Coordinates of C-alpha atoms and ligand atoms in Angstrom, one line a residue:
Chain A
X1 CA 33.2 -81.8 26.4
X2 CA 35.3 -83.3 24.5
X3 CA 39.2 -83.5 24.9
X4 CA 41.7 -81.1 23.0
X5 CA 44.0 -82.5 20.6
X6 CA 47.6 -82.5 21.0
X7 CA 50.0 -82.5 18.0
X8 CA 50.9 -86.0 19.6
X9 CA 47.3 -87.1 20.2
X10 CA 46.7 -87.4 16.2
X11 CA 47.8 -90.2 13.6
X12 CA 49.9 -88.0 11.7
X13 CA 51.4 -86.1 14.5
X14 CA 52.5 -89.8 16.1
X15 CA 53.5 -90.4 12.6
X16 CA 55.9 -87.5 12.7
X17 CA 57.7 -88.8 15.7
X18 CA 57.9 -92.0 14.4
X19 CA 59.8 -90.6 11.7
X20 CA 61.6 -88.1 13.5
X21 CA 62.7 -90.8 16.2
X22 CA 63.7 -93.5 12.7
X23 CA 65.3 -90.9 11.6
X24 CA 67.7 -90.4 14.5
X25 CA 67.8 -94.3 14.4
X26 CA 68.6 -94.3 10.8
X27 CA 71.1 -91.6 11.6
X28 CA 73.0 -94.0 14.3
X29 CA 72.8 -97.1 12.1
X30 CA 74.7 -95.0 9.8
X31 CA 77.6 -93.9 11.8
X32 CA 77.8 -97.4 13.7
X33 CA 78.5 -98.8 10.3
X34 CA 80.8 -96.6 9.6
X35 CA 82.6 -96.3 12.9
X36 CA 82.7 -100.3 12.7
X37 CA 84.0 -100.6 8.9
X38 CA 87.6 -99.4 10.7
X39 CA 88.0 -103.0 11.6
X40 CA 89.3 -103.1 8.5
X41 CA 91.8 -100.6 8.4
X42 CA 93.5 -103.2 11.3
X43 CA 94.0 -103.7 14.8
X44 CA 95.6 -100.9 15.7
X45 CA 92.9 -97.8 14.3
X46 CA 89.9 -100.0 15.2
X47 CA 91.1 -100.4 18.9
X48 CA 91.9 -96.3 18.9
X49 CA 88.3 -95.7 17.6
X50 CA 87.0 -97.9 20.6
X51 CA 89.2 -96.2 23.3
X52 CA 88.4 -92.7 21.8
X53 CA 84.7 -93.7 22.0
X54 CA 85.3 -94.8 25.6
X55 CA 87.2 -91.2 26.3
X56 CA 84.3 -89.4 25.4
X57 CA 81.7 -90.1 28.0
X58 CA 79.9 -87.2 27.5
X59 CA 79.0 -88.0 23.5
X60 CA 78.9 -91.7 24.5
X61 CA 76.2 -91.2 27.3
X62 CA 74.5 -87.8 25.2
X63 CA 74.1 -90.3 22.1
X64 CA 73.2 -93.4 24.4
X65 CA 70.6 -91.1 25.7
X66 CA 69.2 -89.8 22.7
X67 CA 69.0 -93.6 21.2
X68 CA 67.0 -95.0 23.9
X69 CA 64.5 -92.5 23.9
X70 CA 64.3 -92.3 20.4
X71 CA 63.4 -96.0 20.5
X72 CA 61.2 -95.5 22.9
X73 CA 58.9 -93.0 21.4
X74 CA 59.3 -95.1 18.0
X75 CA 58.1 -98.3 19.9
X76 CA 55.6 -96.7 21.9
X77 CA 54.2 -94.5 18.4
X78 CA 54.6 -98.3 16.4
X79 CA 52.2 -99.9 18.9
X80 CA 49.7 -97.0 19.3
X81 CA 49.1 -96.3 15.6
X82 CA 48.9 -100.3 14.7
X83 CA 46.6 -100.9 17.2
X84 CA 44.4 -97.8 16.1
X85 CA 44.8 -99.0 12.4
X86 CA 43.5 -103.1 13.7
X87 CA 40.5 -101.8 15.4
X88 CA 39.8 -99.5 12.0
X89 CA 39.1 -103.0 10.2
X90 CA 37.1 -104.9 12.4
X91 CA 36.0 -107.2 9.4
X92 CA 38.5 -108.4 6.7
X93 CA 37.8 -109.3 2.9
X94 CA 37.3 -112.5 1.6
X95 CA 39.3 -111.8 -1.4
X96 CA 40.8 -108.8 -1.1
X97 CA 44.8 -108.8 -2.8
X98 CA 47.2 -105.8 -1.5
X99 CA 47.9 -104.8 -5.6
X100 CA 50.9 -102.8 -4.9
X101 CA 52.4 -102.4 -2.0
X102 CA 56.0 -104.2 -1.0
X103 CA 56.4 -107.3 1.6
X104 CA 59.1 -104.7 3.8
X105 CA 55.7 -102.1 3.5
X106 CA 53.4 -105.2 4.8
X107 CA 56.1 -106.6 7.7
X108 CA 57.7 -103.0 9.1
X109 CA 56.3 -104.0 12.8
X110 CA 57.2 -107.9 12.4
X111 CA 60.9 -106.2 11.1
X112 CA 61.0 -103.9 13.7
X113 CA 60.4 -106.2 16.5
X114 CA 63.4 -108.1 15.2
X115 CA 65.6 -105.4 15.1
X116 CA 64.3 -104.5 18.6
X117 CA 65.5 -108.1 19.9
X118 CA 68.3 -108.0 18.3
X119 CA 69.6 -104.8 19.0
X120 CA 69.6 -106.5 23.1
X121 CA 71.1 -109.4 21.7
X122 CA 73.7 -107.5 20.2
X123 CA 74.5 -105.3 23.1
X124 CA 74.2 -108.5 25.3
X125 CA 77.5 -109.6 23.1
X126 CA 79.3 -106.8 22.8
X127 CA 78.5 -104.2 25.8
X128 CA 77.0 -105.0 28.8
X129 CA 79.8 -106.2 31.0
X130 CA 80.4 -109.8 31.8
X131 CA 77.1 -111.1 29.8
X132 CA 79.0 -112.1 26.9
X133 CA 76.4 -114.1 24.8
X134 CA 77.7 -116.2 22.3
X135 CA 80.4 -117.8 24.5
X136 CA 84.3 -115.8 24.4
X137 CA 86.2 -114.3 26.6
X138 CA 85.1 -110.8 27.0
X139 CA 88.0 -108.3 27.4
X140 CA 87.3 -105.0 28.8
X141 CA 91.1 -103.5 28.7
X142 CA 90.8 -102.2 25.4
X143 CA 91.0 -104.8 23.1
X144 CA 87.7 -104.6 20.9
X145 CA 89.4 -105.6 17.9
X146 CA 90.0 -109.1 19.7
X147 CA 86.4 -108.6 21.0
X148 CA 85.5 -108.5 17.2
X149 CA 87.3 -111.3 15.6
X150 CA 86.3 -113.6 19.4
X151 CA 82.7 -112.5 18.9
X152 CA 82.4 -113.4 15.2
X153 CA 84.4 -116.7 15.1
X154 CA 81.3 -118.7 15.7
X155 CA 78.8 -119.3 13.0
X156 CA 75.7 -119.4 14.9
X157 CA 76.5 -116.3 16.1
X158 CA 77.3 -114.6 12.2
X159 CA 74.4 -116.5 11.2
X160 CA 72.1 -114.4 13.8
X161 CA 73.6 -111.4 12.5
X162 CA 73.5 -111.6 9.4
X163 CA 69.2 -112.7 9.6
X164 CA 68.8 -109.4 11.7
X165 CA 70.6 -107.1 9.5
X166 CA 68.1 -108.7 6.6
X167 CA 65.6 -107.2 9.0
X168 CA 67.0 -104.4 9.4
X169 CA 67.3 -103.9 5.6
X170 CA 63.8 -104.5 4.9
X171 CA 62.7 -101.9 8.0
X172 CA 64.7 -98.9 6.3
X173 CA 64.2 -100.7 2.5
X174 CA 60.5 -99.0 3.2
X175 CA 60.9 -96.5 6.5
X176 CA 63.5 -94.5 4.6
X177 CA 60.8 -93.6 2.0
X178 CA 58.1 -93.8 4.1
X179 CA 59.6 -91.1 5.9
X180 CA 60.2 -88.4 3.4
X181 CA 56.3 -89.1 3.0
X182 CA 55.7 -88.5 6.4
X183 CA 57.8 -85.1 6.4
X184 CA 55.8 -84.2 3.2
X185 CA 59.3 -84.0 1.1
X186 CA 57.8 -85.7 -1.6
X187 CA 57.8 -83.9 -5.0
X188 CA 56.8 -85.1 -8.3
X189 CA 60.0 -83.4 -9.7
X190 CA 62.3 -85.0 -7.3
X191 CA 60.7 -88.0 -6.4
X192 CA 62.6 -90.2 -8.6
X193 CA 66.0 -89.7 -6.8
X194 CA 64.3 -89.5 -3.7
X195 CA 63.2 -92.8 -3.6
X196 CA 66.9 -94.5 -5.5
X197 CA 68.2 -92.4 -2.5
X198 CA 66.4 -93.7 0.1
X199 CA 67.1 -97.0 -0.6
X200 CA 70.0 -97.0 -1.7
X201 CA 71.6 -95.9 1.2
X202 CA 69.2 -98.3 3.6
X203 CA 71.2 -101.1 0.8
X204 CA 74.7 -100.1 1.6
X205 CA 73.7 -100.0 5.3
X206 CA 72.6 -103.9 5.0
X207 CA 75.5 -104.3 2.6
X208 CA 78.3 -102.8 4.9
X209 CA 76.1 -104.3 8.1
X210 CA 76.7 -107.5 6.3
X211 CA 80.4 -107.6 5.7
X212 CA 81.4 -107.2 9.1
X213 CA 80.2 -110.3 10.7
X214 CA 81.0 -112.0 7.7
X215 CA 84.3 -110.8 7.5
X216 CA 86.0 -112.9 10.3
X217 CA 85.0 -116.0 8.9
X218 CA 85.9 -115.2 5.4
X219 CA 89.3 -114.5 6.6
X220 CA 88.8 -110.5 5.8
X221 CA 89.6 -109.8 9.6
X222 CA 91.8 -111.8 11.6
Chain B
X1 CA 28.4 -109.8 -32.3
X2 CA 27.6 -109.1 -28.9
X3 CA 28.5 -112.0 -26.7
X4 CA 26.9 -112.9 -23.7
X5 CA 28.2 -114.2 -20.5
X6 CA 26.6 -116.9 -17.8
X7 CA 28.5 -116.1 -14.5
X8 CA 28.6 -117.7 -10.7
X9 CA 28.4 -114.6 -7.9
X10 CA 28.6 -114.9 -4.1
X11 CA 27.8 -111.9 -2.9
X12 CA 27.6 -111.0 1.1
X13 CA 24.1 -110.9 2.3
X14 CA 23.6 -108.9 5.2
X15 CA 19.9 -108.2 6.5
X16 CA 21.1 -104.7 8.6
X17 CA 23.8 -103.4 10.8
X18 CA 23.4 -106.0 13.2
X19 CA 23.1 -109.2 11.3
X20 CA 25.6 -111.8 11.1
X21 CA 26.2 -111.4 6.8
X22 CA 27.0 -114.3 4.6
X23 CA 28.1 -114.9 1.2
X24 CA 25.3 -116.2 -1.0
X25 CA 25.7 -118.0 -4.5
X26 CA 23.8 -116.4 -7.5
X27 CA 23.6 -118.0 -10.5
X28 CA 23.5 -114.5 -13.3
X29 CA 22.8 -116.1 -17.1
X30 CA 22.6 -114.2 -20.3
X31 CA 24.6 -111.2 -19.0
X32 CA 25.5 -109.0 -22.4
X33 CA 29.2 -108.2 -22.6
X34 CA 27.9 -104.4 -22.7
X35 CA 25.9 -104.3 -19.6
X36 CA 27.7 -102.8 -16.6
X37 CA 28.1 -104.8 -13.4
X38 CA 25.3 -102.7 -11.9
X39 CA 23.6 -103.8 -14.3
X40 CA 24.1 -107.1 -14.1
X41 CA 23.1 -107.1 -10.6
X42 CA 19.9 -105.3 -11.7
X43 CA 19.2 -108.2 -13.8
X44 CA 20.0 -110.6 -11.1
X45 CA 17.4 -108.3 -8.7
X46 CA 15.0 -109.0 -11.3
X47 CA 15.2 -112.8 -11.2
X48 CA 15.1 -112.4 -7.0
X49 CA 11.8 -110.7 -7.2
X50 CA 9.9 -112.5 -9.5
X51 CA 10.9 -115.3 -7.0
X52 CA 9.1 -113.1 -4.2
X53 CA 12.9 -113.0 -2.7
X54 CA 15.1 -109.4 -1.3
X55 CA 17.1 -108.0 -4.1
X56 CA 20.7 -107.2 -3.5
X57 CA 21.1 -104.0 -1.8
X58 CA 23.4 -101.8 -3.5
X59 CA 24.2 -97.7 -3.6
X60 CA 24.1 -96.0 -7.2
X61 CA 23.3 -93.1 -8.5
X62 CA 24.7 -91.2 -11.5
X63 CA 26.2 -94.7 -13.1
X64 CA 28.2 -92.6 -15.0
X65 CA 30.9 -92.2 -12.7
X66 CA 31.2 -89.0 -11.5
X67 CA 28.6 -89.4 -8.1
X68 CA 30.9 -91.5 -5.6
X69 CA 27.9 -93.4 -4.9
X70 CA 28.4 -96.9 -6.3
X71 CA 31.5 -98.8 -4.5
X72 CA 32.1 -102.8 -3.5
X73 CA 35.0 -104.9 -3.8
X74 CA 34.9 -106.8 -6.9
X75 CA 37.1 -110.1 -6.9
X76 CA 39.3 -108.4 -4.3
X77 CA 39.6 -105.0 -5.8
X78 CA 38.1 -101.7 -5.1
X79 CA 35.6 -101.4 -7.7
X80 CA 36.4 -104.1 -9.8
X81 CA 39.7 -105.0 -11.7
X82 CA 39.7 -102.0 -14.0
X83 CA 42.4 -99.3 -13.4
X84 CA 40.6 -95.8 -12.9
X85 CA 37.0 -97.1 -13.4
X86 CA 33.9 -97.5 -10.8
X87 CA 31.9 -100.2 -10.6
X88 CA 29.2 -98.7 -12.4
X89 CA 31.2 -98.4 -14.8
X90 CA 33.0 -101.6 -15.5
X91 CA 31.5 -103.4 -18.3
X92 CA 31.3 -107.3 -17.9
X93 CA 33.6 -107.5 -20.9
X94 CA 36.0 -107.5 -17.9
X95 CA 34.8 -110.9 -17.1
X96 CA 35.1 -114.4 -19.1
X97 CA 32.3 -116.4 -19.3
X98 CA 31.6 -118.6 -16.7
X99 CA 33.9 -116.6 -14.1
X100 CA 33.0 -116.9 -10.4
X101 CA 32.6 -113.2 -8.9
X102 CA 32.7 -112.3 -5.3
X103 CA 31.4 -109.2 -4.1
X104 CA 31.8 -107.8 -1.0
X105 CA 30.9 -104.2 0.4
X106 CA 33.9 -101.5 1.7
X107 CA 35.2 -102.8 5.1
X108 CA 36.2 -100.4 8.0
X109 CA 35.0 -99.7 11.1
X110 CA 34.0 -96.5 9.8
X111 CA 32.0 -97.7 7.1
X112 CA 29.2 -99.5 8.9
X113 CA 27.4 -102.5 6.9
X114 CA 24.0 -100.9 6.1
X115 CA 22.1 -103.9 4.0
X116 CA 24.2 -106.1 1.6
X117 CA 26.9 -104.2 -0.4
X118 CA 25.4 -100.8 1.3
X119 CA 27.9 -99.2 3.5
X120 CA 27.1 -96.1 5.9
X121 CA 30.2 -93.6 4.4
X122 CA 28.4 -90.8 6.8
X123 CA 32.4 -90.8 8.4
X124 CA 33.5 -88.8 5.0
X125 CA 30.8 -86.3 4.9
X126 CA 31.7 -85.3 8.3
X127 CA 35.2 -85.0 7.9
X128 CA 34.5 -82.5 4.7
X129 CA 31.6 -80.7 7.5
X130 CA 34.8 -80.2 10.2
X131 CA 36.5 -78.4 6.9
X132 CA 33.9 -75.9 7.6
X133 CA 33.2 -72.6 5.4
X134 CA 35.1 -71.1 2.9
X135 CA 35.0 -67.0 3.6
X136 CA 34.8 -65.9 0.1
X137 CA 32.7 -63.4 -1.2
X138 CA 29.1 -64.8 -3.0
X139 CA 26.8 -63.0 -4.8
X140 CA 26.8 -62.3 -8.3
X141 CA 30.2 -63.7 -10.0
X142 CA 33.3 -61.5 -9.7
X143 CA 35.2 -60.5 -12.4
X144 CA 37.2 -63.7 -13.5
X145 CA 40.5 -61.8 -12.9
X146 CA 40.0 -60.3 -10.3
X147 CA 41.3 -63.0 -7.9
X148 CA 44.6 -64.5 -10.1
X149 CA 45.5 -68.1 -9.7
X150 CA 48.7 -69.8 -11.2
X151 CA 47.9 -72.4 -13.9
X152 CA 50.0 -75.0 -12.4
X153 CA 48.0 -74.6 -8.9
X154 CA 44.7 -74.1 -10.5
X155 CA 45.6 -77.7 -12.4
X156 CA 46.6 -79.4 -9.2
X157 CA 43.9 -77.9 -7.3
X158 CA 41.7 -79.4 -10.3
X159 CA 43.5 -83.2 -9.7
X160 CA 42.4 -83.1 -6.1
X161 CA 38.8 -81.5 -6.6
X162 CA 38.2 -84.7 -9.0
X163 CA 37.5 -87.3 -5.7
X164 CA 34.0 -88.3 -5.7
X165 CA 34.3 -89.4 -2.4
X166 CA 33.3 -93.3 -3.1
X167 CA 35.9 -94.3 0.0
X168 CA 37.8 -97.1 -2.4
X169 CA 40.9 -96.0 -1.3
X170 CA 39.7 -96.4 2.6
X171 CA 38.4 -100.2 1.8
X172 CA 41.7 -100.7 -0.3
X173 CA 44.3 -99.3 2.3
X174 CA 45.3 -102.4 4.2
X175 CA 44.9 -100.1 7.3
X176 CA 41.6 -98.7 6.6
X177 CA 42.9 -95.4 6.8
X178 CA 40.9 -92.4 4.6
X179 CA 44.3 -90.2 4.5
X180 CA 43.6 -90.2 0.4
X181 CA 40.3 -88.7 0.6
X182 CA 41.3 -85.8 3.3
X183 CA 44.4 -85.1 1.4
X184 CA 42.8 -84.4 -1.8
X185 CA 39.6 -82.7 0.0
X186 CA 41.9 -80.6 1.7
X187 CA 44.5 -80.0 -1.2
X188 CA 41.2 -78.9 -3.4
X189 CA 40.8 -75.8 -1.3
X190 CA 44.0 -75.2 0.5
X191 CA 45.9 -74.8 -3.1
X192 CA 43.4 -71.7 -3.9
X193 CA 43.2 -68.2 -2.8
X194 CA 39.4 -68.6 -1.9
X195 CA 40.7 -71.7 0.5
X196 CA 43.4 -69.2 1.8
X197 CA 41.9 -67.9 4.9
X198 CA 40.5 -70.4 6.5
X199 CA 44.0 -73.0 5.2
X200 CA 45.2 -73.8 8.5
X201 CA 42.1 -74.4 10.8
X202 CA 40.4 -76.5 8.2
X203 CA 43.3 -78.8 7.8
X204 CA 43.8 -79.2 11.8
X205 CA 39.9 -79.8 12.3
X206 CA 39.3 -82.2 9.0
X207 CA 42.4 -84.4 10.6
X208 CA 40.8 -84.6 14.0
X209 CA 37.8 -85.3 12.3
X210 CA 39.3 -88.2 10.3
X211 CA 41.2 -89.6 13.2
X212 CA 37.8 -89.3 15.6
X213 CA 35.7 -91.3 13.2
X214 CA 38.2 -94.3 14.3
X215 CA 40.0 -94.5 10.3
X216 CA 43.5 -95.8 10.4
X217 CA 46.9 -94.5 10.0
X218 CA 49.2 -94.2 7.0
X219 CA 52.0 -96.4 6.4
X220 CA 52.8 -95.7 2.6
X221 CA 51.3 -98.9 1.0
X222 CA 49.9 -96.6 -1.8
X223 CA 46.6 -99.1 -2.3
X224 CA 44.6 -96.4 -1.9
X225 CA 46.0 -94.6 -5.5
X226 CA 45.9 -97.7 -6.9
X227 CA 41.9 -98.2 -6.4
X228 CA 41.3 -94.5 -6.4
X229 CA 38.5 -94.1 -10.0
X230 CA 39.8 -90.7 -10.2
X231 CA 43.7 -91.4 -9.9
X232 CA 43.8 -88.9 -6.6
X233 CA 47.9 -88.9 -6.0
X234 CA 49.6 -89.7 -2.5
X235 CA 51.6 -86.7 -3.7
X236 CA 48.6 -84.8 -1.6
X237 CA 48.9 -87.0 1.4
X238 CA 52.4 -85.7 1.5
X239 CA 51.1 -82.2 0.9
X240 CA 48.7 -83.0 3.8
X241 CA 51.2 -83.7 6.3
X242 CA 52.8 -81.0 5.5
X243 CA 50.2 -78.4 5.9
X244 CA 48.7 -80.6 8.7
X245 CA 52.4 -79.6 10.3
X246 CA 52.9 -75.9 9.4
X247 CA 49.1 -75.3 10.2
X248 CA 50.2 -76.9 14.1
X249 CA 53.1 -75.1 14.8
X250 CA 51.5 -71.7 13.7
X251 CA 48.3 -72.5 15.5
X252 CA 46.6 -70.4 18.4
X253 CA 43.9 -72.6 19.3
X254 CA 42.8 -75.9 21.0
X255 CA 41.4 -78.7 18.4
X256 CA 38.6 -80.8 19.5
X257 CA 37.1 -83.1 17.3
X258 CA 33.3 -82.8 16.8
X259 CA 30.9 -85.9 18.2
X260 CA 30.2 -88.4 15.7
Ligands
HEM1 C1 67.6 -99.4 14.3 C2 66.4 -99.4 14.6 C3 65.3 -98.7 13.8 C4 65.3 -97.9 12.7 C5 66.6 -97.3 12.0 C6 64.0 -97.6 12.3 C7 63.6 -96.7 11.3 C8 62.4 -96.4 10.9 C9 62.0 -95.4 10.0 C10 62.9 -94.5 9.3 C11 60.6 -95.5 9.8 C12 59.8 -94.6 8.9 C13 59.0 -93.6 9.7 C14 57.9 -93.1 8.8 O1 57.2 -93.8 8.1 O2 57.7 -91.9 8.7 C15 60.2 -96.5 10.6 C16 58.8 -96.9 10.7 C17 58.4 -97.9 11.6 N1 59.1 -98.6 12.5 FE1 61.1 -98.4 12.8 N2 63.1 -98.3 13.1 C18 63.8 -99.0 14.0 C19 63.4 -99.8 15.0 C20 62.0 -100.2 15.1 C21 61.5 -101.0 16.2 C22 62.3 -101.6 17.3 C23 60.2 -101.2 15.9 C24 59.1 -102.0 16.6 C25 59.0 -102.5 17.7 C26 59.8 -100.4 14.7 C27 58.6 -100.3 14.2 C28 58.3 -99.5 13.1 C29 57.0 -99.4 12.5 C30 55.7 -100.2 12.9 C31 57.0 -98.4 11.6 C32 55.9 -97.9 10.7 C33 55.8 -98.6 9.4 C34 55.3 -97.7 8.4 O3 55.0 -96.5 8.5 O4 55.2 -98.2 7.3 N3 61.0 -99.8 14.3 N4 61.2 -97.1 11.3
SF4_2 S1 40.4 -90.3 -3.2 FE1 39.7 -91.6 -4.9 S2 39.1 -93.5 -3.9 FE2 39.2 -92.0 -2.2 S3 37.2 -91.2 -2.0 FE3 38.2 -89.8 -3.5 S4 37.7 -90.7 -5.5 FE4 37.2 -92.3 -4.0
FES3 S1 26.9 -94.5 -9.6 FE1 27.8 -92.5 -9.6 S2 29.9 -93.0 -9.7 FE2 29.0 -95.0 -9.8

């Protein structure tokens, strides 16, 4: 007898909670940005945005919740579905040439696996208590404007960032497509501002991602 | 006038299933610019057996490029370098004189190595068999109006019934996956009243199917349109997720995959 299939069990239902799971991902990155843009409204409404944040422990934890298992089912669906698509080719080509397809289509896990270490890098840095990567004083009372400008004073440190949000960019470059593909969305008749959509928006995300640890150092933020 | 090539081949030798292949270097002279590359092979198979040695295996049938049959990567593309074409029909016009062509059969783990360029594509044929029947009335021909179907759907039915089921776009997709062909072979019938009854358990079972004969999974490289001979459109892999979804959440039954 063979086993029954679950919705989960087949390459296109893993497919669908990869998207699904990128999509609440893409959703976050979104709002981070934005939330984090206030830096540059000044001290004063950045450092009300943090404490809010930190006054809401229900849709701090509800949202931390949600992210970390939405990476964990993307992970876990990213590593299933390319090992089942490495044991489909056993034996490559000689000279077989992708014709068409982009280098972000070709590199989504190597891109992904960046994000993934940078995304503990970053909270290294910036949240978990008394880690502090990257060498500053890290102030808990409050002050995460301070935090901000401390954190990005030191090149290596905006350098890293600025590599992992070109990571980033190339992950969402091709996932935000991919996963109007995925949800069957695609339309002949719409397809056109589908796809400028899709990538424009992952564009300002690495654009706005960008600018913030740039900014200290290019005297934006001080 | 018609011009004549001389060309350098390696093409993979392989004795069966289990034998360790090779590439082997042929030496084709006097090829006419008008001969197909089938044909050209033919005319190399000539020269092997007057020397007493195994022509080149290779699947053909129709050579006019409606069968599915004929299929190997030519120089690193599915069926040659020609947009829209099968090998058996690409003319060597394609080619300069003196051009070194390597030929290698369709690779997944799905399509065995048979002989040669032969590849067992047994995979697809199941995947259409877990599609199962259609429940429509047969007999003598109904009345053509009495089942009405809307030009535009009739036309994109049309589009998706045009796969010959050669499996380019598995060898091209850098994943091996065959989401192309079960898209269109699924579109063909689920975009028709006579495919209406049977929509949702024939896209559920023709996805286990393709997932069970060990094909990869899609990640939107869009190879696969671009070596498809009969310009299939990933707009039907999106159509296919979204039946393969609809059909899922309405459905009322286990699915289990049927033994290779
Ligand atoms: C902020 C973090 C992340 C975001 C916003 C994100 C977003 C996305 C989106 C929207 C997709 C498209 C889903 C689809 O094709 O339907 C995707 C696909 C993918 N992601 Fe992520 N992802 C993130 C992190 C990761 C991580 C940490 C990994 C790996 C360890 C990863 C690996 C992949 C892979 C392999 C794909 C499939 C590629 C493809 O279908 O072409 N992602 N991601
Ligand atoms: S979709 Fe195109 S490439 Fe794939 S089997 Fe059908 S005709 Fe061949
Ligand atoms: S031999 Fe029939 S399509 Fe090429």
């Amino acid at each position: 007898m063979i086993k029954a299939l679950s919705f989960s069990d087949t390459t296109i239902g893993k497919k669908v909670l990869m998207a699904v799971s990128g999509l609440v991902l893409f959703g976050f990155v979104i709002g981070h940005m934005l939330g984090n843009l206030q830096v540059f409204l000044g001290p004063k409404v950045y450092n009300d945005y943090g404490v809010a944040l930190r006054d809401a422990p229900l849709l701090l934890w509800g949202v931390r919740i949600l992210l970390l298992v939405s990476f964990l089912v993307h992970i876990a669906m990213a590593m299933q579905l390319s090992a089942l698509s490495r044991a489909a080719r056993p034996v490559g080509y000689k000279m077989r040439k992708d014709a068409i397809t982009t280098f972000a289509a070709r590199t989504m896990l190597y891109s992904g696996v960046l994000v993934l270490l940078f995304v503990l890098y970053h909270l290294a840095h910036f949240t978990f208590p008394g880690v502090a990567m990257g060498a500053y004083e890290h102030s808990h009372t409050g002050d995460v404007y301070s935090n901000f400008v401390n954190g990005f004073s030191i090149p290596w440190v905006v350098a890293l960032y600025v590599a992992a949000q070109v990571a980033l960019g190339l992950h969402i470059y091709h996932g935000a497509w991919s996963l109007l593909q995925t949800f069957g969305l695609n339309n002949p008749l719409r397809n056109a501002t589908l796809h400028g959509g899709a990538r424009t928006l992952a564009l300002v995300v690495v654009v706005g991602n960008i600018l913030l640890p740039l900014s200290v150092l290019l005297g934006l933020v001080q | 006038m018609e011009k004549s090539l001389n060309l350098v081949l390696h093409v993979w030798r392989q004795k069966n299933r289990d034998a360790k292949g090779q590439f082997v270097r042929y030496e084709a002279k006097n090829i006419s610019e008008h001969a197909s590359l089938l044909e050209m092979l033919d005319q190399v198979n000539e020269g092997l057996l007057e020397k007493g040695e195994e022509p080149i295996a290779f699947d053909h049938d129709c050579r006019e490029g409606i069968c599915g049959a004929c299929g190997m990567i030519v120089n690193g593309h599915a069926h040659g370098p020609r947009k829209a074409t099968t090998v058996c029909q690409l003319h060597m016009r394609e080619f300069q004189d003196g051009e070194e062509i390597w030929i290698e059969p369709w690779r997944a783990a799905a399509f065995p190595v048979v002989r040669d360029l032969v590849v067992d594509r047994g995979s697809l044929d199941r995947i259409v068999q877990a599609g199962g029947f259609i429940s429509t009335r047969t007999g003598s021909a109904p009345e053509a109006n009495s089942l009405p179907v809307a030009k535009e759907k009739s036309d994109r039915a049309f589009d998706a019934a045009a796969c010959i089921g050669c499996g380019a776009c598995v060898a091209a997709c850098p994943n091996a996956a065959a989401m192309l062909f079960t898209a269109a072979k699924v579109a063909h019938l689920n975009l028709l009243p006579q495919g209406e009854p049977e929509r949702d358990t024939r896209v559920r079972n023709m996805v286990a199917q393709m997932d069970a004969e060990g094909f990869g999974h899609c990640t939107n490289h869009y190879e696969c349109m671009e070596a498809c001979p009969k310009h299939i459109s990933v707009e039907f892999i999106a159509q296919l997720n979204r039946e393969f979804m609809s059909a899922t959440a309405r459905a009322r039954q286990e699915l289990r995959p049927r033994r290779k």
